[in-house]
PDB file of C-alpha atoms in Angstrom:
ATOM      1  CA  SER C   1     -57.229-269.395 -35.271  1.00 88.00           C
ATOM      2  CA  ILE C   2     -54.021-267.717 -36.326  1.00 89.00           C
ATOM      3  CA  VAL C   3     -51.989-270.889 -36.379  1.00 86.00           C
ATOM      4  CA  ASP C   4     -54.913-272.747 -37.943  1.00 89.00           C
ATOM      5  CA  GLN C   5     -55.243-270.114 -40.834  1.00 90.00           C
ATOM      6  CA  LEU C   6     -51.440-270.548 -41.368  1.00 87.00           C
ATOM      7  CA  ALA C   7     -51.384-274.271 -41.355  1.00 87.00           C
ATOM      8  CA  THR C   8     -54.365-274.220 -43.877  1.00 90.00           C
ATOM      9  CA  ARG C   9     -53.137-271.733 -46.378  1.00 87.00           C
ATOM     10  CA  TYR C  10     -49.387-272.087 -46.041  1.00 88.00           C
ATOM     11  CA  PRO C  11     -48.580-275.830 -44.965  1.00 90.00           C
ATOM     12  CA  GLU C  12     -44.821-275.494 -45.919  1.00 88.00           C
ATOM     13  CA  ALA C  13     -44.750-272.796 -43.237  1.00 90.00           C
ATOM     14  CA  ALA C  14     -46.431-274.990 -40.723  1.00 89.00           C
ATOM     15  CA  ALA C  15     -43.910-277.679 -40.331  1.00 90.00           C
ATOM     16  CA  GLY C  16     -42.950-278.042 -36.801  1.00 91.00           C
ATOM     17  CA  ILE C  17     -45.561-275.875 -35.187  1.00 91.00           C
ATOM     18  CA  THR C  18     -47.352-277.055 -32.145  1.00 89.00           C
ATOM     19  CA  LYS C  19     -50.808-275.462 -32.436  1.00 83.00           C
ATOM     20  CA  ASP C  20     -50.782-274.931 -28.633  1.00 88.00           C
ATOM     21  CA  VAL C  21     -52.212-271.380 -27.738  1.00 85.00           C
ATOM     22  CA  GLU C  22     -49.574-271.082 -25.016  1.00 89.00           C
ATOM     23  CA  LYS C  23     -47.001-271.508 -27.704  1.00 92.00           C
ATOM     24  CA  LEU C  24     -48.175-269.104 -30.283  1.00 93.00           C
ATOM     25  CA  HIS C  25     -45.111-266.893 -30.055  1.00 95.00           C
ATOM     26  CA  LEU C  26     -42.811-269.892 -30.692  1.00 95.00           C
ATOM     27  CA  ASP C  27     -45.132-271.172 -33.356  1.00 94.00           C
ATOM     28  CA  LEU C  28     -45.143-267.975 -35.319  1.00 95.00           C
ATOM     29  CA  GLY C  29     -41.217-267.968 -35.067  1.00 96.00           C
ATOM     30  CA  THR C  30     -41.109-271.476 -36.376  1.00 95.00           C
ATOM     31  CA  ALA C  31     -43.415-270.584 -39.346  1.00 94.00           C
ATOM     32  CA  ALA C  32     -41.462-267.307 -40.109  1.00 96.00           C
ATOM     33  CA  ALA C  33     -38.144-269.394 -40.097  1.00 96.00           C
ATOM     34  CA  ASN C  34     -39.592-271.963 -42.492  1.00 95.00           C
ATOM     35  CA  LEU C  35     -40.844-269.126 -44.803  1.00 95.00           C
ATOM     36  CA  ALA C  36     -37.298-267.384 -44.494  1.00 96.00           C
ATOM     37  CA  ILE C  37     -35.665-270.448 -46.134  1.00 95.00           C
ATOM     38  CA  ASN C  38     -37.400-269.594 -49.334  1.00 93.00           C
ATOM     39  CA  GLY C  39     -36.870-265.839 -48.959  1.00 96.00           C
ATOM     40  CA  LYS C  40     -40.316-265.172 -47.719  1.00 95.00           C
ATOM     41  CA  ARG C  41     -41.595-263.133 -44.798  1.00 96.00           C
ATOM     42  CA  LEU C  42     -44.549-263.901 -42.469  1.00 96.00           C
ATOM     43  CA  TYR C  43     -47.072-260.899 -42.412  1.00 96.00           C
ATOM     44  CA  LEU C  44     -49.516-261.095 -39.531  1.00 95.00           C
ATOM     45  CA  VAL C  45     -52.749-258.950 -39.979  1.00 94.00           C
ATOM     46  CA  VAL C  46     -54.843-258.208 -36.958  1.00 93.00           C
ATOM     47  CA  ASP C  47     -57.841-256.062 -37.886  1.00 89.00           C
ATOM     48  CA  GLY C  48     -60.768-254.651 -35.965  1.00 85.00           C
ATOM     49  CA  LEU C  49     -59.216-253.789 -32.756  1.00 87.00           C
ATOM     50  CA  ASP C  50     -61.845-251.106 -32.233  1.00 84.00           C
ATOM     51  CA  HIS C  51     -64.576-253.723 -32.424  1.00 83.00           C
ATOM     52  CA  VAL C  52     -63.246-255.676 -29.442  1.00 86.00           C
ATOM     53  CA  TRP C  53     -63.785-252.615 -27.058  1.00 83.00           C
ATOM     54  CA  ARG C  54     -67.171-251.915 -28.798  1.00 82.00           C
ATOM     55  CA  ASP C  55     -68.428-255.501 -28.388  1.00 86.00           C
ATOM     56  CA  THR C  56     -67.095-256.385 -24.964  1.00 89.00           C
ATOM     57  CA  ALA C  57     -65.903-252.938 -23.239  1.00 88.00           C
ATOM     58  CA  ARG C  58     -62.699-255.034 -22.132  1.00 90.00           C
ATOM     59  CA  THR C  59     -59.232-255.110 -23.343  1.00 90.00           C
ATOM     60  CA  ASP C  60     -58.104-258.482 -21.592  1.00 92.00           C
ATOM     61  CA  GLN C  61     -58.192-260.600 -24.726  1.00 90.00           C
ATOM     62  CA  LEU C  62     -56.146-257.964 -26.704  1.00 92.00           C
ATOM     63  CA  GLU C  63     -53.731-257.779 -23.812  1.00 94.00           C
ATOM     64  CA  PHE C  64     -53.224-261.569 -23.888  1.00 93.00           C
ATOM     65  CA  LEU C  65     -52.803-261.535 -27.696  1.00 93.00           C
ATOM     66  CA  PHE C  66     -50.255-258.686 -27.769  1.00 95.00           C
ATOM     67  CA  ASN C  67     -48.299-259.884 -24.816  1.00 95.00           C
ATOM     68  CA  THR C  68     -47.997-263.280 -26.654  1.00 94.00           C
ATOM     69  CA  LEU C  69     -47.024-261.509 -29.968  1.00 95.00           C
ATOM     70  CA  LEU C  70     -44.768-258.913 -28.911  1.00 96.00           C
ATOM     71  CA  PRO C  71     -41.838-258.585 -29.380  1.00 96.00           C
ATOM     72  CA  LEU C  72     -42.313-260.185 -32.646  1.00 97.00           C
ATOM     73  CA  PRO C  73     -40.219-263.123 -33.706  1.00 97.00           C
ATOM     74  CA  PRO C  74     -37.524-262.634 -36.499  1.00 97.00           C
ATOM     75  CA  ASN C  75     -38.996-262.366 -39.961  1.00 98.00           C
ATOM     76  CA  VAL C  76     -42.559-261.435 -38.868  1.00 97.00           C
ATOM     77  CA  SER C  77     -44.185-258.220 -39.496  1.00 96.00           C
ATOM     78  CA  LEU C  78     -47.365-257.069 -37.872  1.00 96.00           C
ATOM     79  CA  ILE C  79     -50.144-254.999 -39.573  1.00 95.00           C
ATOM     80  CA  ILE C  80     -52.864-253.744 -37.512  1.00 93.00           C
ATOM     81  CA  GLY C  81     -56.216-252.379 -38.585  1.00 88.00           C
ATOM     82  CA  THR C  82     -58.427-250.288 -36.303  1.00 86.00           C
ATOM     83  CA  GLN C  83     -60.477-247.131 -36.094  1.00 80.00           C
ATOM     84  CA  ARG C  84     -58.960-244.381 -34.143  1.00 81.00           C
ATOM     85  CA  VAL C  85     -59.857-245.149 -30.466  1.00 86.00           C
ATOM     86  CA  PRO C  86     -58.463-243.843 -27.109  1.00 90.00           C
ATOM     87  CA  ASP C  87     -55.345-245.417 -25.858  1.00 90.00           C
ATOM     88  CA  ALA C  88     -57.258-247.038 -22.997  1.00 91.00           C
ATOM     89  CA  GLN C  89     -58.971-249.223 -25.496  1.00 91.00           C
ATOM     90  CA  LEU C  90     -55.850-250.603 -26.887  1.00 91.00           C
ATOM     91  CA  PRO C  91     -53.305-253.226 -25.449  1.00 93.00           C
ATOM     92  CA  SER C  92     -50.691-251.589 -23.368  1.00 94.00           C
ATOM     93  CA  ARG C  93     -47.760-253.665 -24.852  1.00 95.00           C
ATOM     94  CA  LEU C  94     -48.860-252.507 -28.393  1.00 94.00           C
ATOM     95  CA  LEU C  95     -48.838-248.882 -27.268  1.00 93.00           C
ATOM     96  CA  ALA C  96     -45.491-249.249 -25.426  1.00 94.00           C
ATOM     97  CA  SER C  97     -43.824-250.812 -28.616  1.00 92.00           C
ATOM     98  CA  SER C  98     -45.125-248.325 -31.250  1.00 91.00           C
ATOM     99  CA  VAL C  99     -44.732-244.649 -31.882  1.00 90.00           C
ATOM    100  CA  GLU C 100     -47.131-242.088 -33.408  1.00 88.00           C
ATOM    101  CA  ALA C 101     -45.349-242.245 -36.740  1.00 91.00           C
ATOM    102  CA  ASP C 102     -46.055-246.093 -36.872  1.00 89.00           C
ATOM    103  CA  TRP C 103     -49.831-245.328 -37.294  1.00 90.00           C
ATOM    104  CA  ILE C 104     -50.950-244.532 -40.764  1.00 89.00           C
ATOM    105  CA  GLU C 105     -54.532-243.235 -41.348  1.00 84.00           C
ATOM    106  CA  VAL C 106     -56.023-244.512 -44.429  1.00 81.00           C
ATOM    107  CA  PRO C 107     -57.778-241.722 -46.408  1.00 85.00           C
ATOM    108  CA  ARG C 108     -61.310-241.987 -47.644  1.00 89.00           C
ATOM    109  CA  MET C 109     -61.831-243.126 -51.147  1.00 94.00           C
ATOM    110  CA  ASP C 110     -62.488-240.528 -53.891  1.00 96.00           C
ATOM    111  CA  GLU C 111     -65.436-241.283 -56.309  1.00 96.00           C
ATOM    112  CA  GLY C 112     -63.322-243.009 -58.920  1.00 96.00           C
ATOM    113  CA  ALA C 113     -61.989-245.378 -56.320  1.00 96.00           C
ATOM    114  CA  VAL C 114     -65.554-246.187 -55.251  1.00 96.00           C
ATOM    115  CA  HIS C 115     -66.385-247.087 -58.755  1.00 96.00           C
ATOM    116  CA  ARG C 116     -63.366-249.211 -59.053  1.00 96.00           C
ATOM    117  CA  TRP C 117     -64.209-250.948 -55.781  1.00 95.00           C
ATOM    118  CA  LEU C 118     -67.715-251.640 -56.830  1.00 95.00           C
ATOM    119  CA  GLU C 119     -66.568-253.074 -60.169  1.00 95.00           C
ATOM    120  CA  ALA C 120     -64.042-255.248 -58.378  1.00 94.00           C
ATOM    121  CA  HIS C 121     -66.754-256.375 -55.790  1.00 92.00           C
ATOM    122  CA  ASP C 122     -69.111-257.097 -58.762  1.00 93.00           C
ATOM    123  CA  ASN C 123     -66.370-259.023 -60.666  1.00 94.00           C
ATOM    124  CA  ALA C 124     -65.652-261.190 -57.572  1.00 93.00           C
ATOM    125  CA  ARG C 125     -69.311-261.769 -56.617  1.00 90.00           C
ATOM    126  CA  PRO C 126     -71.682-260.360 -59.251  1.00 91.00           C
ATOM    127  CA  LEU C 127     -74.367-258.054 -57.878  1.00 92.00           C
ATOM    128  CA  VAL C 128     -78.068-258.747 -58.625  1.00 91.00           C
ATOM    129  CA  LEU C 129     -79.116-255.351 -60.165  1.00 92.00           C
ATOM    130  CA  ARG C 130     -82.640-253.971 -60.800  1.00 88.00           C
ATOM    131  CA  SER C 131     -82.171-252.953 -64.372  1.00 78.00           C
ATOM    132  CA  ARG C 132     -83.903-250.067 -65.812  1.00 74.00           C
ATOM    133  CA  ALA C 133     -84.945-249.944 -69.496  1.00 73.00           C
ATOM    134  CA  GLY C 134     -82.289-248.650 -71.842  1.00 76.00           C
ATOM    135  CA  LYS C 135     -79.401-249.056 -69.281  1.00 81.00           C
ATOM    136  CA  ASP C 136     -76.731-251.744 -69.571  1.00 88.00           C
ATOM    137  CA  ARG C 137     -74.940-253.244 -66.562  1.00 89.00           C
ATOM    138  CA  ARG C 138     -71.913-250.927 -66.843  1.00 91.00           C
ATOM    139  CA  GLU C 139     -74.245-247.793 -66.708  1.00 92.00           C
ATOM    140  CA  GLU C 140     -76.196-249.301 -63.777  1.00 93.00           C
ATOM    141  CA  LEU C 141     -73.017-249.963 -61.878  1.00 94.00           C
ATOM    142  CA  ALA C 142     -71.644-246.525 -62.480  1.00 94.00           C
ATOM    143  CA  GLU C 143     -74.844-244.980 -61.264  1.00 94.00           C
ATOM    144  CA  ILE C 144     -74.904-247.269 -58.290  1.00 95.00           C
ATOM    145  CA  GLY C 145     -71.218-246.320 -57.618  1.00 96.00           C
ATOM    146  CA  SER C 146     -72.054-242.616 -57.658  1.00 96.00           C
ATOM    147  CA  ALA C 147     -74.944-243.173 -55.306  1.00 95.00           C
ATOM    148  CA  LEU C 148     -72.581-245.151 -53.012  1.00 94.00           C
ATOM    149  CA  TYR C 149     -69.980-242.236 -53.013  1.00 95.00           C
ATOM    150  CA  GLN C 150     -72.707-239.869 -52.073  1.00 93.00           C
ATOM    151  CA  VAL C 151     -74.144-241.707 -49.214  1.00 91.00           C
ATOM    152  CA  SER C 152     -70.750-243.008 -47.805  1.00 89.00           C
ATOM    153  CA  GLN C 153     -68.391-240.004 -48.808  1.00 89.00           C
ATOM    154  CA  GLY C 154     -65.891-242.613 -49.572  1.00 91.00           C
ATOM    155  CA  HIS C 155     -65.578-244.342 -46.175  1.00 88.00           C
ATOM    156  CA  PRO C 156     -64.598-247.792 -46.791  1.00 86.00           C
ATOM    157  CA  LEU C 157     -66.461-249.253 -43.756  1.00 82.00           C
ATOM    158  CA  HIS C 158     -69.672-247.477 -44.718  1.00 87.00           C
ATOM    159  CA  LEU C 159     -69.166-248.836 -48.377  1.00 89.00           C
ATOM    160  CA  ILE C 160     -68.677-252.532 -47.036  1.00 88.00           C
ATOM    161  CA  TYR C 161     -71.724-252.347 -44.768  1.00 85.00           C
ATOM    162  CA  ALA C 162     -73.992-250.475 -47.405  1.00 87.00           C
ATOM    163  CA  VAL C 163     -73.321-253.056 -50.160  1.00 90.00           C
ATOM    164  CA  GLU C 164     -73.412-256.208 -47.844  1.00 89.00           C
ATOM    165  CA  GLY C 165     -76.671-254.887 -46.496  1.00 85.00           C
ATOM    166  CA  ALA C 166     -78.173-254.360 -49.861  1.00 86.00           C
ATOM    167  CA  VAL C 167     -76.755-257.803 -51.005  1.00 88.00           C
ATOM    168  CA  ARG C 168     -78.269-259.508 -48.058  1.00 89.00           C
ATOM    169  CA  THR C 169     -81.850-258.417 -48.619  1.00 88.00           C
ATOM    170  CA  GLY C 170     -81.765-260.855 -51.587  1.00 88.00           C
ATOM    171  CA  LYS C 171     -83.468-258.200 -53.749  1.00 91.00           C
ATOM    172  CA  PRO C 172     -82.122-256.658 -56.951  1.00 93.00           C
ATOM    173  CA  ILE C 173     -80.142-253.547 -56.063  1.00 93.00           C
ATOM    174  CA  SER C 174     -80.866-250.203 -57.711  1.00 91.00           C
ATOM    175  CA  THR C 175     -79.653-246.656 -57.265  1.00 92.00           C
ATOM    176  CA  ASP C 176     -82.898-245.766 -55.464  1.00 91.00           C
ATOM    177  CA  ASP C 177     -81.952-248.492 -52.809  1.00 90.00           C
ATOM    178  CA  ILE C 178     -78.550-247.008 -52.224  1.00 91.00           C
ATOM    179  CA  GLU C 179     -79.764-243.433 -52.084  1.00 91.00           C
ATOM    180  CA  ALA C 180     -82.288-244.528 -49.383  1.00 90.00           C
ATOM    181  CA  LEU C 181     -79.501-245.824 -47.129  1.00 86.00           C
ATOM    182  CA  PRO C 182     -78.613-243.811 -44.007  1.00 82.00           C
ATOM    183  CA  PRO C 183     -75.538-241.588 -44.511  1.00 79.00           C
ATOM    184  CA  CYS C 184     -72.469-241.688 -42.185  1.00 68.00           C
ATOM    185  CA  PRO C 185     -73.416-238.810 -39.745  1.00 59.00           C
ATOM    186  CA  ASP C 186     -70.860-236.126 -39.613  1.00 56.00           C
ATOM    187  CA  GLY C 187     -68.449-238.334 -41.526  1.00 53.00           C
ATOM    188  CA  ASP C 188     -67.785-240.375 -38.338  1.00 55.00           C
ATOM    189  CA  ILE C 189     -68.215-243.920 -38.883  1.00 58.00           C
ATOM    190  CA  ARG C 190     -68.319-244.662 -35.234  1.00 54.00           C
ATOM    191  CA  SER C 191     -71.635-242.821 -35.156  1.00 56.00           C
ATOM    192  CA  TYR C 192     -72.967-245.007 -37.895  1.00 52.00           C
ATOM    193  CA  TYR C 193     -72.456-248.275 -35.900  1.00 52.00           C
TER     194      TYR C 193
END
């Protein structure tokens, strides 16, 4: 999947890669070297490590991936996204090659950030809103944004799930719909799952 995404989105970087899963490290090194010719760097984003354990209660796939990736080839940066989980749920090579200072906790969004996030979401994929008399779209979005902030307390995953859940119903969204969503218990998104 990583190599296919790279080849599809950045064909100039994919020249000479094998697409053989056993040669992933070599392929990433080749792609990074191809990018370096033009002064570019390869950034590899691996997100959702916490889901692997939650879904399978195993780390063998993560162990395989990180044993293949690390140490990184020259001109490659790795960005990892995960909820905080016990070390036993993370690949051992990742833990051995990182220090506590490498980990950055992303803070929750404040109410203004939630409003901007909702507006950006609406600009990219317009929401179907249940309009009320006398309210224009901007006012409706502002009220929905405030309700989203109240129910999610600015937790990005909760926001994503809440909006996607509302959109997937196929019904127009209102402030009342958002206020009826379950809150994130004790602010712990793991409990929300």
